[in-house]
Amino acid sequence: MQDLPDEALHQVAAYFQALSEPTRLQILNLLRQGERNVGEIAQACGFTSANISRHLSVLMQQGLVARESRGSAVYYSIADDSVYALCDLVCGSIGRHMERSAAQRSTFLKSTKASRRAG
């Protein structure tokens, strides 16, 4: 991102904003398994088709999802597989952070229990 003009930074922010909504991440996870139509996605996510359509629109605007009409049905698929590498990287980072936090809590709790026994 170094030396990017403001307009490019706004585009990067919009891309991450598209990924900042849990329902959209759920949609991307479903599409990782293969293409689906709005009804299938809505049923799997537990939302209305209208709600899913709005989320798909945001994902399409950022080039993450592709749309293909087949007769009266419309199917959605992943347009850019690199989003999964990004999400896996972020999930790995969050997992490491949670492990460190758990280790710190465990150390704190052990220290607190030892202090109570000594006191």
XYZ file of C-alpha atoms in Angstrom:
119
model
C 0.000 0.000 0.000
C 3.045 2.215 0.203
C 2.881 5.288 -2.027
C -0.685 4.602 -3.184
C -2.717 7.690 -4.069
C -5.750 8.513 -1.953
C -8.178 7.138 -4.559
C -6.425 3.758 -4.520
C -6.509 3.718 -0.712
C -10.260 4.342 -0.861
C -10.600 1.361 -3.197
C -8.594 -0.820 -0.814
C -10.777 0.323 2.077
C -13.947 -0.495 0.085
C -12.585 -3.986 -0.612
C -11.960 -4.610 3.083
C -15.319 -3.073 3.956
C -16.976 -5.663 1.703
C -15.237 -8.342 3.784
C -16.144 -6.730 7.111
C -19.669 -8.135 7.302
C -20.130 -11.663 8.745
C -22.945 -12.558 6.334
C -20.735 -11.763 3.355
C -17.977 -13.945 4.800
C -20.539 -16.709 5.245
C -21.541 -16.318 1.589
C -17.906 -16.526 0.488
C -17.474 -19.707 2.545
C -20.513 -21.253 0.857
C -19.245 -20.301 -2.578
C -15.902 -21.883 -1.753
C -17.733 -25.199 -2.130
C -19.092 -24.249 -5.561
C -21.568 -22.021 -7.317
C -25.027 -21.439 -5.874
C -28.132 -19.417 -6.600
C -29.613 -16.796 -4.280
C -32.234 -19.161 -2.887
C -29.640 -21.781 -1.986
C -27.422 -19.187 -0.336
C -30.363 -17.649 1.548
C -31.477 -21.036 2.844
C -27.960 -22.004 3.937
C -27.400 -18.644 5.680
C -30.869 -18.364 7.176
C -31.647 -14.976 5.623
C -34.135 -13.743 3.044
C -33.268 -13.804 -0.639
C -33.524 -9.997 -0.714
C -30.972 -9.680 2.086
C -28.584 -12.097 0.369
C -29.010 -10.271 -2.947
C -27.888 -7.004 -1.312
C -24.794 -8.706 0.103
C -24.018 -10.342 -3.238
C -24.258 -6.939 -4.896
C -21.572 -5.551 -2.580
C -19.346 -8.570 -3.220
C -19.840 -8.194 -6.979
C -18.969 -4.474 -6.875
C -15.599 -5.403 -5.395
C -14.970 -8.136 -7.966
C -15.159 -10.950 -5.423
C -18.227 -12.699 -6.835
C -19.292 -13.412 -10.415
C -22.866 -13.742 -11.629
C -24.062 -16.006 -14.431
C -27.620 -16.213 -15.777
C -28.871 -19.589 -16.953
C -32.416 -19.374 -18.212
C -34.468 -17.983 -15.344
C -31.840 -18.869 -12.715
C -28.830 -16.818 -11.677
C -25.790 -18.511 -10.204
C -23.026 -16.922 -8.193
C -19.448 -18.085 -7.922
C -16.133 -16.763 -6.697
C -14.553 -14.368 -9.173
C -11.227 -14.031 -7.358
C -9.893 -17.042 -5.434
C -7.199 -14.881 -3.827
C -9.824 -13.705 -1.318
C -9.491 -17.114 0.361
C -5.733 -16.692 0.768
C -6.384 -13.299 2.357
C -9.075 -14.685 4.667
C -6.885 -17.654 5.623
C -4.042 -15.249 6.429
C -6.311 -13.122 8.617
C -7.822 -16.181 10.335
C -4.346 -17.505 11.067
C -3.332 -14.175 12.563
C -6.478 -14.058 14.731
C -5.877 -17.646 15.839
C -2.305 -16.857 16.907
C -3.518 -13.779 18.774
C -6.149 -15.855 20.590
C -3.560 -18.492 21.509
C -1.273 -15.818 22.988
C -4.185 -14.294 24.903
C -5.216 -17.724 26.232
C -1.650 -18.435 27.334
C -1.461 -15.067 29.091
C -4.789 -15.691 30.857
C -3.636 -19.135 31.896
C -0.414 -17.722 33.332
C -2.365 -15.015 35.151
C -4.834 -17.518 36.615
C -2.029 -19.821 37.785
C -0.298 -16.856 39.411
C -3.538 -15.746 41.097
C -4.248 -19.247 42.448
C -0.692 -19.553 43.759
C -1.020 -16.175 45.513
C -4.267 -17.276 47.200
C -2.711 -20.510 48.446
C 0.309 -18.642 49.803
C -1.841 -15.988 51.482
